[in-house]
CSV table of C-alpha atoms in Angstrom, one decimal:
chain,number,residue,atom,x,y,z
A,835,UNK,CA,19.0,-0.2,0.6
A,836,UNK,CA,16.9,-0.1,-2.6
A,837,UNK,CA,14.6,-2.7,-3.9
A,838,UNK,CA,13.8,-2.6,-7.2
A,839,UNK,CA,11.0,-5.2,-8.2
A,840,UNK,CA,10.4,-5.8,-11.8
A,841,UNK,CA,8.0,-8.8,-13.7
A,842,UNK,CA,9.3,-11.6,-11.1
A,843,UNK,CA,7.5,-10.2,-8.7
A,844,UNK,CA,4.4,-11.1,-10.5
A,845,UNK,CA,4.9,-14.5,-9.8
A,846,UNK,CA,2.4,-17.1,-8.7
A,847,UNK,CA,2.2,-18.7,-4.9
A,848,UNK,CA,1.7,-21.6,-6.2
A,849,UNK,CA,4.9,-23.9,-5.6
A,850,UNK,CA,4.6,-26.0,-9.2
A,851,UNK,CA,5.1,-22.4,-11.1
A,852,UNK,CA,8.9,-22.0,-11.4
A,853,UNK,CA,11.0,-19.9,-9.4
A,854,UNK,CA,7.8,-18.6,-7.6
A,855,UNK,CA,9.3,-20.1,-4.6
A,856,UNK,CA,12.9,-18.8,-4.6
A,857,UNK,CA,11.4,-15.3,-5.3
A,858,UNK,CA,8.8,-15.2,-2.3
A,859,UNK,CA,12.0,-16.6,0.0
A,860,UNK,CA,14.0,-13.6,-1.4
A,861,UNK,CA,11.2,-11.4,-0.1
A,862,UNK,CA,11.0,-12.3,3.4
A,863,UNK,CA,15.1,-12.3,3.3
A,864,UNK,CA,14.9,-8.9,2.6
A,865,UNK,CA,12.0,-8.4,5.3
A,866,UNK,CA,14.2,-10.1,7.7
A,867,UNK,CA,17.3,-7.5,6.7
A,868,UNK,CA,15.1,-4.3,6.6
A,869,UNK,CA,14.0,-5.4,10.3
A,870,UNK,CA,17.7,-5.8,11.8
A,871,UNK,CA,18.4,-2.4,10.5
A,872,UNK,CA,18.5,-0.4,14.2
A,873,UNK,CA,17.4,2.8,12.6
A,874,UNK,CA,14.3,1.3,10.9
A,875,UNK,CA,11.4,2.5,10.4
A,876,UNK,CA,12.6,6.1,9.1
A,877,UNK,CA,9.5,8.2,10.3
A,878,UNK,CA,9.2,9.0,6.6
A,879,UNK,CA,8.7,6.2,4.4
A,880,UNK,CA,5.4,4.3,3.5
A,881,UNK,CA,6.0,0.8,1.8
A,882,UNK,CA,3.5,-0.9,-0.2
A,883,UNK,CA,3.1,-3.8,-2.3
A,884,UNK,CA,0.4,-4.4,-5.2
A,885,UNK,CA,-2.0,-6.9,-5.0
A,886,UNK,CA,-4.3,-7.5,-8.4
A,887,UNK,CA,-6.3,-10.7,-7.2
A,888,UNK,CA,-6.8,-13.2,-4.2
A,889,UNK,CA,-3.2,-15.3,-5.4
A,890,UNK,CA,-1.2,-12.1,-4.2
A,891,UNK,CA,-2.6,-11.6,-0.8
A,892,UNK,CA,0.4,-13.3,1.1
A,893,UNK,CA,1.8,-10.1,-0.1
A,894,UNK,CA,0.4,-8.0,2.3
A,895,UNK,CA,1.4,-10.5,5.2
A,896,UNK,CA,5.1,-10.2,3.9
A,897,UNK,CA,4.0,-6.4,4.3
A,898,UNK,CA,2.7,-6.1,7.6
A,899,UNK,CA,6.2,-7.7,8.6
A,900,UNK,CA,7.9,-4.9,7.8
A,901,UNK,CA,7.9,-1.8,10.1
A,902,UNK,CA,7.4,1.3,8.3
A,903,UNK,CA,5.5,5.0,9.4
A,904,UNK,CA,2.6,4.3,6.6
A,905,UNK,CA,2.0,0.6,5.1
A,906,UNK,CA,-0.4,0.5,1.7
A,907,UNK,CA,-1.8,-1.9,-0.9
A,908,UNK,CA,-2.1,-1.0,-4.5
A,909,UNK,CA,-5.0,-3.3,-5.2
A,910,UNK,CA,-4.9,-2.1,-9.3
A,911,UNK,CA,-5.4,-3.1,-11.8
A,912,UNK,CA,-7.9,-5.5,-9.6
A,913,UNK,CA,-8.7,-8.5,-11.7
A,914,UNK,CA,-11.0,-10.4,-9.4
A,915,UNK,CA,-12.3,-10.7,-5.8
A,916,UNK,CA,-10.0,-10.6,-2.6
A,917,UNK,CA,-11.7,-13.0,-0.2
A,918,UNK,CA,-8.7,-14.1,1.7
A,919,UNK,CA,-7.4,-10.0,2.0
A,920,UNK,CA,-6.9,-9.0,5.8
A,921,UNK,CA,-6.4,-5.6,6.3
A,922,UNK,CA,-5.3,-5.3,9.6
A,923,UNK,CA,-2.1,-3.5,10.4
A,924,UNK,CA,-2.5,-2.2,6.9
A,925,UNK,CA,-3.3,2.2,6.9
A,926,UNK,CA,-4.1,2.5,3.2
A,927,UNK,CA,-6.0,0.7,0.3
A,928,UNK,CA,-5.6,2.0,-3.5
A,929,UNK,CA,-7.9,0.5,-5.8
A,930,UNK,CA,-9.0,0.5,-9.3
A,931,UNK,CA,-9.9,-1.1,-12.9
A,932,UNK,CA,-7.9,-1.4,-15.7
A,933,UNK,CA,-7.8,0.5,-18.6
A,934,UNK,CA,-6.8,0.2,-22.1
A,935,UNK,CA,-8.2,-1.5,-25.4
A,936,UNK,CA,-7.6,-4.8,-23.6
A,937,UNK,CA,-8.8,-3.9,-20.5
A,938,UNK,CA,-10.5,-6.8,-18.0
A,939,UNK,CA,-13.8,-5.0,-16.1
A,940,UNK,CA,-13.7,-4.8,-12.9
A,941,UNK,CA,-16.5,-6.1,-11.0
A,942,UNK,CA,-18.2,-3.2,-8.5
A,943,UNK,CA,-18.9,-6.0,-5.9
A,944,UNK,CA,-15.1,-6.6,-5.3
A,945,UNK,CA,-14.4,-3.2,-4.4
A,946,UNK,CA,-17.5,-3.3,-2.0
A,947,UNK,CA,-16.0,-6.1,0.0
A,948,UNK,CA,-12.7,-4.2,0.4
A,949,UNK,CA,-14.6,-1.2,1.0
A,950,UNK,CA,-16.7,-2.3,3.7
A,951,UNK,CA,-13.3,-3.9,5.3
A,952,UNK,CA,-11.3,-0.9,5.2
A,953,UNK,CA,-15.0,0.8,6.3
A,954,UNK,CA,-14.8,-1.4,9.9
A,955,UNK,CA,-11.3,-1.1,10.2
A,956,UNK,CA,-10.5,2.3,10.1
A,957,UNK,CA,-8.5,2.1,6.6
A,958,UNK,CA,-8.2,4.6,4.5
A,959,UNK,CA,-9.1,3.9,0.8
A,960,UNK,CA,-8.7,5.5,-2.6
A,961,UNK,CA,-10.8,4.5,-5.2
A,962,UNK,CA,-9.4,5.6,-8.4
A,963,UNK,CA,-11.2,4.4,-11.4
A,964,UNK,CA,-13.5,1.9,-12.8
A,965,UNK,CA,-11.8,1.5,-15.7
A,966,UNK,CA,-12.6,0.4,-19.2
A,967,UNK,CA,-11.4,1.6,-22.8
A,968,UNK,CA,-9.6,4.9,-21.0
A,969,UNK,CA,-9.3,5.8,-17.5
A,970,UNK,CA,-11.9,8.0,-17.0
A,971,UNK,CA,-14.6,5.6,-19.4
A,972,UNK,CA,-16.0,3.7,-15.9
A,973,UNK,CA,-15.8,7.0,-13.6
A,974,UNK,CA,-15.1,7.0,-10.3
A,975,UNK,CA,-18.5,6.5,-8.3
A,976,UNK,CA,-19.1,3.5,-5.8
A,977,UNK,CA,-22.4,3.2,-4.5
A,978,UNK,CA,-23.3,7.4,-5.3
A,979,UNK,CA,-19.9,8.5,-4.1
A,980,UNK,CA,-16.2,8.9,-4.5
A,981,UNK,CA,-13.7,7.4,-2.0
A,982,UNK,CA,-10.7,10.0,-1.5
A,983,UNK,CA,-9.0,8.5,1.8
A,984,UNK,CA,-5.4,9.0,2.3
A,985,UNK,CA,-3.9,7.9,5.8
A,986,UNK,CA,-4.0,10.3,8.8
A,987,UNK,CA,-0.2,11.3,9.0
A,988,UNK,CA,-0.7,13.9,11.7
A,989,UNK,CA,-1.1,10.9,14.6
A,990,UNK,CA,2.2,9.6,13.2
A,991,UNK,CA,4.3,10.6,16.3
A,992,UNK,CA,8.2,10.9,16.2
A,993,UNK,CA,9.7,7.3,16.3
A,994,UNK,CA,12.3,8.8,18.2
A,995,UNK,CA,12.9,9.4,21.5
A,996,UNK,CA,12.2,13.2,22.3
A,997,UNK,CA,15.1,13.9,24.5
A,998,UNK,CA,17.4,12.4,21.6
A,999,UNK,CA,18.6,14.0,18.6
A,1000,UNK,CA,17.1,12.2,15.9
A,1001,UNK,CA,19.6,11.7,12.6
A,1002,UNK,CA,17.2,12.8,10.1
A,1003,UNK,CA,16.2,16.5,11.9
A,1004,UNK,CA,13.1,17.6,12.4
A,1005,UNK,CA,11.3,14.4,12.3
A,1006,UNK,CA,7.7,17.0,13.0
A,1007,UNK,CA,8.4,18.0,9.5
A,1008,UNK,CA,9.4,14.8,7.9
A,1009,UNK,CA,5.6,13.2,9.2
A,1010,UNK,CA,3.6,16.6,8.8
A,1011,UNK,CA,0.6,16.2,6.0
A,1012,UNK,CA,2.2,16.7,2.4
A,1013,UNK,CA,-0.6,19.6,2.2
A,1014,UNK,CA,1.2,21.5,5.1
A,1015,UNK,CA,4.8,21.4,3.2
A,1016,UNK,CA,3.0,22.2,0.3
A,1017,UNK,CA,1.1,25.3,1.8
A,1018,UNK,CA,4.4,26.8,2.6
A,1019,UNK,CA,6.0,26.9,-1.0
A,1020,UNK,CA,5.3,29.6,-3.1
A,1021,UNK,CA,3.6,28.2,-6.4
A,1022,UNK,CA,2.7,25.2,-4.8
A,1023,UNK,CA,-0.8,23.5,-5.0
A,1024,UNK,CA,-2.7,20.5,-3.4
A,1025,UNK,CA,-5.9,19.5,-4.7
């Protein structure tokens, strides 16, 4: 199955903006099929969702409906504070400013709140940028430091059952750190 989701999923929750309705029911059809699939979660895929301001967060509860080996939020470009955010069932926050001529600052105290809730619940989180005219104008820094946290795939265990023959082979490899498969290509680098 692909999803492809384009400007309509920018679309408000609130019921008077049109077809913000129909479009959130479509999502949680397409929750409800991805969850009858028998094969589902493949032990490979991470889904996501973006979430730029505190009108998006049902996102994330459509998300956590959906079984998947790694689930993450893409809270960029974030445009103001997340109060009604829950993290739980969530394994990965992304977060940063915008950028660009046009570019909307991004307050530092937002990304403390999300910080310190990824902080108690064991979240991993990826501050990218500040933001501002370019990418690199605001830095990277929160509170003296970088935050470079990517989700611990090497306690993902197979979703299969050990003595079965799992469809997609050698699930170990499939859920291995991307810096493993990388280390074993010539040529190949992680940074």
């Amino acid at each position: 199955m692909t999803v492809i989701c384009g400007p309509a999923d920018r679309l408000s929750e609130d019921e008077a903006v049109p077809l913000a309705r129909p479009v959130r029911e479509d999502v949680r059809k397409r929750v409800a099929n991805w969850n009858a699939l028998s094969f589902w979660p493949l032990p490979n895929v991470w889904i996501g969702t973006s979430i730029e301001s505190d009108e998006y967060c049902w996102r994330a509860d459509e998300l956590r409906g959906i079984p998947a080996a790694v689930r993450f939020l893409s809270l960029e470009p974030l445009l103001g504070p997340v109060p009604s955010l829950e993290l739980s069932r969530i394994d990965w926050v992304i977060v940063g400013g915008e950028s660009g001529p046009a570019h909307r600052a991004l307050d530092l105290a937002w990304v403390r709140d999300i910080r310190d809730q990824c902080v108690d619940l064991r979240v991993a989180l990826l501050s990218k940028q500040v933001g501002g005219l370019t990418p690199k104008a605001g830095g990277r820094l929160l509170d003296g430091r970088t935050w470079d946290e990517y989700p611990d795939t090497a306690d993902m265990v197979a979703l299969w059952p050990s003595h079965e023959k799992s469809p997609w082979g050698d699930l170990e490899a499939l859920t291995s750190p991307a810096s493993e498969r990388l280390a074993e290509r010539p040529g190949a680098a992680c940074t």
